[in-house]
Amino acid sequence: MLMIRLARTGARKQPQYRVVVIEKDRARNGRSVEVVGTYNPRTTPTSIDLKRDRIDYWVSKGAKMSDRVSKLVAKPAPAVAESVA
């Protein structure tokens, strides 16, 4: 079964996370199928960069999201500032 969950990266006491599609039985930082986003809780405000189309694709193929990832996906996408020329 595929899961969409967080994989920890970054230095000690400075966590950053990748949102990955991975087999449920693999280790937390094991080989993933695809990286579908990043999450950095240490910035103000927290930075969340998700490939929502790829997440929707994997969910349609039967992947389950972890509790934390489902909370991150539920947050509204940040508004993109339009530049006026």
mmCIF file of C-alpha atoms in Angstrom:
data_model
loop_
_atom_site.group_PDB
_atom_site.id
_atom_site.type_symbol
_atom_site.label_atom_id
_atom_site.label_comp_id
_atom_site.label_asym_id
_atom_site.label_seq_id
_atom_site.Cartn_x
_atom_site.Cartn_y
_atom_site.Cartn_z
ATOM 1 C CA MET A 1 0.000 0.000 0.000
ATOM 2 C CA LEU A 2 1.282 3.462 -0.851
ATOM 3 C CA MET A 3 1.300 6.273 1.717
ATOM 4 C CA ILE A 4 1.808 10.002 1.344
ATOM 5 C CA ARG A 5 3.761 11.028 4.422
ATOM 6 C CA LEU A 6 6.616 13.181 5.725
ATOM 7 C CA ALA A 7 10.307 12.262 5.490
ATOM 8 C CA ARG A 8 12.591 14.250 7.770
ATOM 9 C CA THR A 9 15.639 16.072 6.428
ATOM 10 C CA GLY A 10 17.780 18.861 7.827
ATOM 11 C CA ALA A 11 20.253 19.120 10.659
ATOM 12 C CA ARG A 12 19.767 18.188 14.288
ATOM 13 C CA LYS A 13 17.129 20.423 15.920
ATOM 14 C CA GLN A 14 16.487 22.078 12.533
ATOM 15 C CA PRO A 15 13.907 19.827 10.896
ATOM 16 C CA GLN A 16 12.690 20.195 7.346
ATOM 17 C CA TYR A 17 10.406 17.685 5.720
ATOM 18 C CA ARG A 18 9.737 16.266 2.274
ATOM 19 C CA VAL A 19 6.233 15.114 1.428
ATOM 20 C CA VAL A 20 6.809 11.741 -0.246
ATOM 21 C CA VAL A 21 4.863 8.880 -1.784
ATOM 22 C CA ILE A 22 6.330 5.719 -0.265
ATOM 23 C CA GLU A 23 5.445 2.097 0.466
ATOM 24 C CA LYS A 24 3.823 1.859 3.896
ATOM 25 C CA ASP A 25 6.303 -0.729 5.198
ATOM 26 C CA ARG A 26 9.456 1.227 4.323
ATOM 27 C CA ALA A 27 11.526 3.192 6.832
ATOM 28 C CA ARG A 28 10.694 6.863 7.422
ATOM 29 C CA ASN A 29 13.555 8.081 5.234
ATOM 30 C CA GLY A 30 13.638 5.047 2.944
ATOM 31 C CA ARG A 31 13.551 5.120 -0.840
ATOM 32 C CA SER A 32 10.422 6.927 -1.994
ATOM 33 C CA VAL A 33 8.420 6.578 -5.187
ATOM 34 C CA GLU A 34 8.104 10.352 -5.691
ATOM 35 C CA VAL A 35 8.693 13.598 -3.792
ATOM 36 C CA VAL A 36 5.482 15.643 -4.034
ATOM 37 C CA GLY A 37 6.313 18.623 -1.821
ATOM 38 C CA THR A 38 8.254 20.197 1.018
ATOM 39 C CA TYR A 39 7.329 21.518 4.463
ATOM 40 C CA ASN A 40 9.465 23.751 6.690
ATOM 41 C CA PRO A 41 7.917 24.457 10.114
ATOM 42 C CA ARG A 42 10.828 26.657 11.231
ATOM 43 C CA THR A 43 10.086 29.637 8.987
ATOM 44 C CA THR A 44 7.598 32.334 9.929
ATOM 45 C CA PRO A 45 5.032 31.663 8.581
ATOM 46 C CA THR A 46 5.685 27.995 7.890
ATOM 47 C CA SER A 47 6.517 27.307 4.262
ATOM 48 C CA ILE A 48 4.481 24.617 2.509
ATOM 49 C CA ASP A 49 5.175 23.794 -1.131
ATOM 50 C CA LEU A 50 2.969 21.005 -2.490
ATOM 51 C CA LYS A 51 2.431 19.602 -5.967
ATOM 52 C CA ARG A 52 -1.317 19.283 -5.482
ATOM 53 C CA ASP A 53 -1.930 17.775 -8.914
ATOM 54 C CA ARG A 54 0.524 14.931 -8.171
ATOM 55 C CA ILE A 55 -1.000 14.384 -4.715
ATOM 56 C CA ASP A 56 -4.463 14.122 -6.317
ATOM 57 C CA TYR A 57 -3.039 11.681 -8.877
ATOM 58 C CA TRP A 58 -1.578 9.370 -6.215
ATOM 59 C CA VAL A 59 -4.737 9.525 -4.086
ATOM 60 C CA SER A 60 -6.749 8.510 -7.171
ATOM 61 C CA LYS A 61 -4.387 5.517 -7.552
ATOM 62 C CA GLY A 62 -5.175 4.403 -3.978
ATOM 63 C CA ALA A 63 -2.483 6.104 -1.862
ATOM 64 C CA LYS A 64 -3.495 7.054 1.670
ATOM 65 C CA MET A 65 -2.396 10.322 3.311
ATOM 66 C CA SER A 66 -1.001 10.447 6.838
ATOM 67 C CA ASP A 67 -2.811 12.627 9.381
ATOM 68 C CA ARG A 68 -0.205 15.401 9.207
ATOM 69 C CA VAL A 69 -0.129 15.477 5.406
ATOM 70 C CA SER A 70 -3.923 15.617 5.204
ATOM 71 C CA LYS A 71 -3.827 18.672 7.504
ATOM 72 C CA LEU A 72 -1.196 20.317 5.286
ATOM 73 C CA VAL A 73 -3.213 19.621 2.122
ATOM 74 C CA ALA A 74 -6.371 20.990 3.756
ATOM 75 C CA LYS A 75 -4.737 24.395 4.253
ATOM 76 C CA PRO A 76 -5.579 26.821 1.439
ATOM 77 C CA ALA A 77 -2.939 27.352 -1.222
ATOM 78 C CA PRO A 78 -1.011 30.623 -0.748
ATOM 79 C CA ALA A 79 -2.169 33.425 -3.013
ATOM 80 C CA VAL A 80 0.275 34.123 -5.810
ATOM 81 C CA ALA A 81 1.084 37.822 -6.100
ATOM 82 C CA GLU A 82 0.383 39.073 -9.598
ATOM 83 C CA SER A 83 2.978 41.426 -11.002
ATOM 84 C CA VAL A 84 1.681 44.449 -12.880
ATOM 85 C CA ALA A 85 3.957 45.588 -15.697
#
